[in-house]
Short mmCIF file of C-alpha atoms in Angstrom, two decimals:
data_model
loop_
_atom_site.label_atom_id
_atom_site.label_comp_id
_atom_site.label_asym_id
_atom_site.label_seq_id
_atom_site.Cartn_x
_atom_site.Cartn_y
_atom_site.Cartn_z
CA MET K 1 80.47 109.49 39.34
CA GLU K 2 80.48 111.96 36.86
CA ILE K 3 83.63 113.73 37.85
CA ILE K 4 85.23 110.24 38.52
CA GLU K 5 84.40 109.10 34.65
CA TRP K 6 85.49 112.54 33.67
CA ILE K 7 89.29 111.70 35.55
CA SER K 8 89.12 108.34 33.95
CA GLU K 9 88.54 109.60 30.86
CA HIS K 10 90.96 112.44 30.53
CA TRP K 11 93.66 111.23 32.83
CA GLY K 12 93.48 107.78 32.46
CA ILE K 13 92.86 107.09 36.03
CA ASN K 14 90.85 104.04 36.65
CA PRO K 15 87.91 104.18 39.08
CA GLU K 16 89.76 101.66 41.30
CA ILE K 17 92.86 103.86 41.77
CA GLN K 18 90.88 106.80 42.12
CA ARG K 19 89.08 105.32 45.19
CA LYS K 20 92.36 104.32 46.89
CA ILE K 21 93.78 107.60 46.21
CA PHE K 22 90.43 109.18 47.80
CA PHE K 23 90.73 106.71 50.93
CA SER K 24 94.03 107.71 51.46
CA LEU K 25 94.03 111.29 51.27
CA VAL K 26 90.91 111.11 54.07
CA ALA K 27 93.11 108.64 55.76
CA ILE K 28 96.20 110.74 55.99
CA PHE K 29 93.54 113.89 56.85
CA VAL K 30 92.24 112.09 59.72
CA LEU K 31 95.49 110.61 61.30
CA ALA K 32 96.95 113.89 60.99
CA PHE K 33 93.97 115.83 62.58
CA MET K 34 94.03 113.20 65.41
CA ARG K 35 97.98 113.81 65.60
CA GLN K 36 97.62 117.34 65.96
CA LEU K 37 94.70 117.21 68.76
CA LEU K 38 96.56 114.64 71.00
CA LEU K 39 99.84 116.89 71.02
CA LYS K 40 97.59 119.90 72.34
CA ILE K 41 96.37 117.80 74.86
CA VAL K 42 99.75 116.49 75.68
CA PHE K 43 101.12 120.54 75.70
CA TRP K 44 98.39 121.48 78.02
CA ARG K 45 98.45 118.88 80.27
CA ILE K 46 102.62 118.44 80.57
CA LYS K 47 104.63 121.62 81.34
CA ALA K 48 108.08 120.03 81.79
CA VAL K 49 110.07 120.45 78.70
CA LYS K 50 111.91 117.09 78.51
CA GLN K 51 108.52 115.37 78.91
CA ARG K 52 106.69 117.14 76.17
CA TYR K 53 109.51 116.04 73.79
CA LYS K 54 109.25 112.45 74.85
CA TRP K 55 105.50 112.25 74.40
CA LYS K 56 106.05 114.42 70.93
CA ASN K 57 108.35 112.00 69.36
CA GLY K 58 106.15 108.95 70.67
CA VAL K 59 102.97 110.31 69.22
CA ARG K 60 105.03 110.60 65.78
CA TYR K 61 106.12 107.36 65.74
CA ILE K 62 102.94 105.94 66.68
CA PHE K 63 101.09 107.83 63.91
CA VAL K 64 103.75 107.17 61.38
CA PHE K 65 103.21 103.35 61.96
CA LEU K 66 99.56 103.66 61.87
CA SER K 67 99.42 105.75 58.64
CA VAL K 68 101.87 102.91 56.90
CA MET K 69 99.44 100.01 58.45
CA VAL K 70 95.83 101.89 57.23
CA ILE K 71 97.72 102.89 53.61
CA SER K 72 98.96 99.60 53.22
CA THR K 73 95.60 98.15 53.59
CA ILE K 74 94.36 100.43 51.21
CA TRP K 75 96.45 99.96 48.51
CA ILE K 76 97.25 96.12 48.99
CA ASP K 77 94.36 94.07 48.32
CA GLU K 78 95.02 91.03 50.43
CA PHE K 79 96.90 92.08 53.92
CA HIS K 80 98.91 88.99 53.91
CA SER K 81 100.46 89.61 50.62
CA ILE K 82 102.53 92.55 52.33
CA ALA K 83 104.96 89.51 53.75
CA THR K 84 105.34 88.44 50.12
CA PHE K 85 105.82 91.64 49.01
CA LEU K 86 108.57 92.69 51.50
CA GLY K 87 110.42 89.36 50.89
CA LEU K 88 110.70 90.29 47.23
CA ILE K 89 112.26 93.31 47.87
CA SER K 90 114.43 93.06 51.35
CA ALA K 91 117.38 91.66 49.48
CA GLY K 92 117.52 94.96 47.16
CA ILE K 93 116.72 97.24 50.36
CA ALA K 94 119.42 95.63 52.16
CA VAL K 95 122.17 96.43 49.88
CA ALA K 96 120.88 99.92 48.73
CA LEU K 97 119.59 100.97 51.97
CA LYS K 98 122.52 99.81 54.19
CA ASP K 99 123.80 102.70 56.02
CA PRO K 100 119.85 103.82 56.85
CA ILE K 101 118.87 100.37 57.90
CA VAL K 102 122.10 100.56 60.25
CA ASN K 103 120.81 103.63 61.38
CA LEU K 104 117.48 102.59 62.07
CA ALA K 105 119.00 99.70 63.96
CA GLY K 106 120.81 102.27 65.88
CA TRP K 107 117.92 104.34 66.54
CA LEU K 108 116.01 100.91 68.03
CA PHE K 109 119.06 100.31 70.18
CA ILE K 110 119.40 103.77 71.57
CA MET K 111 115.44 103.29 72.32
CA ILE K 112 115.79 100.04 74.21
CA ARG K 113 119.03 100.23 75.48
CA ARG K 114 119.22 103.69 76.44
CA PRO K 115 123.22 104.73 76.25
CA PHE K 116 122.14 108.14 76.28
CA GLU K 117 118.84 110.02 76.23
CA VAL K 118 117.73 113.81 75.51
CA GLY K 119 119.48 116.10 77.96
CA ASP K 120 122.57 114.16 78.70
CA ARG K 121 126.16 115.48 77.99
CA ILE K 122 127.72 112.95 76.25
CA GLN K 123 130.98 112.50 73.94
CA ILE K 124 131.23 110.15 70.74
CA MET K 125 134.18 110.29 68.33
CA ASP K 126 135.44 113.60 68.15
CA PHE K 127 132.46 115.11 69.46
CA ALA K 128 130.90 116.47 72.51
CA GLY K 129 127.83 117.92 73.49
CA ASP K 130 124.44 117.67 75.05
CA VAL K 131 121.82 115.36 73.41
CA ILE K 132 118.87 117.65 72.02
CA ASP K 133 117.01 115.49 69.95
CA ILE K 134 117.03 111.76 68.87
CA ARG K 135 115.37 110.74 65.52
CA ALA K 136 115.22 107.61 63.12
CA PHE K 137 118.06 108.05 61.43
CA GLN K 138 120.17 110.54 63.28
CA PHE K 139 120.76 112.21 66.68
CA THR K 140 121.59 115.98 67.64
CA LEU K 141 124.19 117.54 69.79
CA ASN K 142 124.49 120.88 71.17
CA GLU K 143 128.37 121.01 70.69
CA ILE K 144 130.84 121.86 73.79
CA GLY K 145 134.51 122.05 73.69
CA ASN K 146 136.57 122.21 70.54
CA TRP K 147 137.81 125.68 70.34
CA VAL K 148 136.02 126.74 73.51
CA ASP K 149 137.54 125.75 77.06
CA SER K 150 135.99 124.00 79.92
CA ASP K 151 132.82 122.31 78.29
CA GLN K 152 131.20 125.16 77.16
CA SER K 153 128.62 125.13 73.86
CA THR K 154 130.48 126.47 70.48
CA GLY K 155 126.86 127.31 69.22
CA ARG K 156 127.12 124.51 66.59
CA ILE K 157 124.63 121.92 66.46
CA VAL K 158 126.07 118.45 65.09
CA HIS K 159 124.18 115.64 63.60
CA ILE K 160 125.26 112.18 64.12
CA PRO K 161 124.45 108.90 62.30
CA ASN K 162 122.77 106.84 64.70
CA GLY K 163 124.61 103.60 63.47
CA LYS K 164 127.69 105.39 65.12
CA VAL K 165 126.73 103.78 68.27
CA PHE K 166 127.46 100.21 66.95
CA SER K 167 131.32 101.23 66.30
CA GLU K 168 132.16 104.18 68.65
CA ALA K 169 132.58 104.39 72.15
CA GLN K 170 130.11 106.87 73.86
CA PHE K 171 130.84 108.89 77.07
CA ASN K 172 128.19 109.73 79.15
CA TYR K 173 128.64 112.41 81.70
CA HIS K 174 125.26 111.88 83.45
CA GLN K 175 125.09 108.22 83.64
CA GLY K 176 125.83 106.76 86.67
CA PHE K 177 125.45 109.09 89.35
CA SER K 178 125.56 112.22 87.50
CA ASN K 179 128.38 113.70 88.98
CA ILE K 180 131.89 114.07 87.59
CA TRP K 181 135.53 114.36 89.16
CA ASN K 182 137.25 117.70 88.42
CA GLU K 183 140.67 118.62 89.24
CA ILE K 184 142.80 121.92 89.99
CA CYS K 185 146.08 122.04 90.32
CA VAL K 186 147.95 125.11 92.25
CA VAL K 187 151.59 125.17 92.36
CA VAL K 188 153.38 127.22 95.15
CA THR K 189 156.83 127.87 95.24
CA PHE K 190 159.23 125.75 97.54
CA GLU K 191 160.06 128.76 99.97
CA SER K 192 156.22 128.99 100.56
CA ASP K 193 154.22 127.62 103.49
CA TRP K 194 152.79 124.78 101.50
CA GLN K 195 150.83 123.31 104.58
CA LYS K 196 149.30 126.47 105.35
CA ALA K 197 148.31 126.92 101.60
CA LYS K 198 146.83 123.55 101.58
CA ASP K 199 144.55 124.40 104.28
CA ILE K 200 143.36 127.35 102.43
CA LEU K 201 142.42 125.35 99.65
CA ASN K 202 140.85 122.66 101.72
CA GLY K 203 138.60 125.39 103.37
CA VAL K 204 138.06 127.06 99.79
CA MET K 205 137.03 123.54 98.14
CA GLU K 206 134.53 122.63 100.82
CA LYS K 207 132.73 125.64 100.77
CA HIS K 208 132.11 125.38 97.14
CA THR K 209 131.96 121.65 96.73
CA LYS K 210 131.11 119.79 99.65
CA HIS K 211 127.46 120.35 99.62
CA LEU K 212 127.30 117.81 96.48
CA THR K 213 128.67 115.04 98.52
CA LYS K 214 125.62 114.04 100.24
CA SER K 215 123.14 113.94 96.89
CA ALA K 216 126.25 112.24 95.13
CA GLN K 217 125.83 109.24 97.60
CA LYS K 218 122.40 108.82 97.24
CA LYS K 219 122.72 108.89 93.40
CA LEU K 220 125.74 106.74 93.53
CA MET K 221 123.38 104.14 95.68
CA GLU K 222 120.83 103.79 92.84
CA ALA K 223 123.46 103.83 90.15
CA SER K 224 125.13 100.33 91.76
CA LYS K 225 121.85 98.90 91.18
CA LYS K 226 122.70 98.90 87.54
CA PHE K 227 126.31 99.36 87.22
CA MET K 228 129.03 98.40 89.00
CA ILE K 229 130.36 101.21 90.63
CA PHE K 230 132.03 101.97 93.81
CA TYR K 231 134.03 104.98 95.42
CA ASN K 232 135.88 104.61 98.88
CA THR K 233 135.09 108.56 99.63
CA LEU K 234 133.17 110.99 97.67
CA THR K 235 134.61 113.99 99.72
CA PRO K 236 136.89 116.23 98.26
CA VAL K 237 140.68 115.92 98.58
CA ILE K 238 143.68 117.65 97.66
CA TYR K 239 147.36 115.65 96.84
CA THR K 240 150.45 117.00 97.21
CA LYS K 241 153.41 116.38 95.01
CA VAL K 242 156.51 117.54 94.24
CA LYS K 243 157.42 119.01 90.72
CA ASP K 244 160.55 120.47 89.39
CA HIS K 245 159.32 124.42 89.86
CA GLY K 246 157.41 123.98 93.01
CA VAL K 247 155.04 121.72 95.22
CA ALA K 248 151.62 120.85 93.37
CA LEU K 249 148.71 120.64 95.28
CA THR K 250 145.71 118.95 93.19
CA MET K 251 142.45 120.01 94.49
CA ARG K 252 139.90 116.79 93.43
CA TYR K 253 136.14 117.09 93.87
CA LEU K 254 132.92 116.43 92.45
CA CYS K 255 131.09 118.74 90.19
CA LEU K 256 128.02 118.47 87.85
CA PRO K 257 129.02 117.76 84.23
CA LYS K 258 127.47 121.08 83.56
CA LYS K 259 128.84 123.41 86.40
CA ARG K 260 132.29 122.50 85.71
CA ARG K 261 133.46 125.94 84.46
CA SER K 262 131.77 128.02 86.65
CA THR K 263 132.65 126.12 89.68
CA GLU K 264 136.42 126.43 88.72
CA HIS K 265 136.00 129.91 88.27
CA ALA K 266 134.63 130.66 91.75
CA ILE K 267 137.03 128.50 93.25
CA TRP K 268 140.02 130.13 91.33
CA GLU K 269 138.78 133.61 92.23
CA GLU K 270 138.76 132.90 96.06
CA ILE K 271 142.19 131.33 96.01
CA LEU K 272 143.50 134.39 94.44
CA ILE K 273 141.86 136.62 97.47
CA GLU K 274 143.02 134.25 100.18
CA PHE K 275 146.75 133.72 98.79
CA ARG K 276 146.94 137.65 98.32
CA LYS K 277 146.54 138.09 102.07
CA HIS K 278 149.49 136.03 103.20
CA ASP K 279 153.21 136.98 102.45
CA ASP K 280 154.50 133.74 102.79
CA ILE K 281 152.70 131.93 100.17
CA ASP K 282 153.90 132.53 96.50
CA PHE K 283 152.31 131.06 93.27
CA ALA K 284 155.14 128.96 91.44
CA TYR K 285 155.86 129.00 87.54
CA PRO K 286 158.40 127.35 85.46
CA THR K 287 162.12 129.37 86.03
CA GLN K 288 165.51 128.61 85.64
CA ARG K 289 167.66 129.29 88.46
CA ILE K 290 171.44 128.97 88.97
CA TYR K 291 172.71 126.86 91.89
CA TYR K 292 176.32 128.00 93.47
CA ASN K 293 177.10 124.87 95.44
CA LYS K 294 179.97 126.73 97.28
CA THR K 295 177.94 129.15 98.83
CA GLU K 296 174.36 127.70 98.98
CA SER K 297 174.96 124.10 100.04
CA LYS K 298 174.18 122.70 103.14
CA GLN K 299 177.58 122.29 103.99
CA ALA K 300 178.46 125.64 102.94
CA THR K 301 175.96 127.18 105.29
CA LYS K 302 177.31 125.24 108.21
CA GLU K 303 180.72 126.49 107.69
CA GLY K 304 179.43 130.25 107.16
CA ARG K 305 177.99 129.91 110.79
#
């Protein structure tokens, strides 16, 4: 009692306010202790990193909500007056805090609709990367691409406001059947045995990618329950096309989003090794050629015989 009177006399804080401050500090301490205790139990029982992250975020949001509710009951004499209080300031908040409110709404949309989750690889606006954190006002990407080829990490972290999910398209590499199509174009000269080259490419491609076909079919069946996704075939295929400097053999195959560069690297190395074994197969590249009709045409060849 003497402390309360001393504070009231020297600091001008009346006993009622002191009581509310004291109970608020106690409530914050108790809730913080309970939060840390619960997190220790979660980290002790759960070893998966992604599940730990989800539990940590869930516990944080719950205890923030509980803290607001408990402290509100301490400082507002009648709990039902909260509605009146919020009604008076809602107009001002809507104008002054427009962007934070939109970002908070974006967070609710992400949590409920789940256009992406932590661990997904996405692209939004000019940014692409792996989602490593989702918070109330922004989500964070571990950036890929930019000056680095083939979707590998740049080492930069990109923070994007949650409100962008309402105004910008989001490209998700993992939703659907969790695989993406990749293409490698190999161009051989017109003089090369392109059919033999195609057989070689087909063998190389199947060796490195065919194991994904069965798993992709299962994932596609699951994805079709949620999305209208349909493919006639998921097996690797090679398309043939004539270009101005040679015959283009385009390899199209499935790969995991985070394995695109490593898969392409392995395929290209084996192609180089295999093509080196055959003298009748050469890579083509843009060149200039002079064609002399009198000696090189079919008619000139017949006459020469």
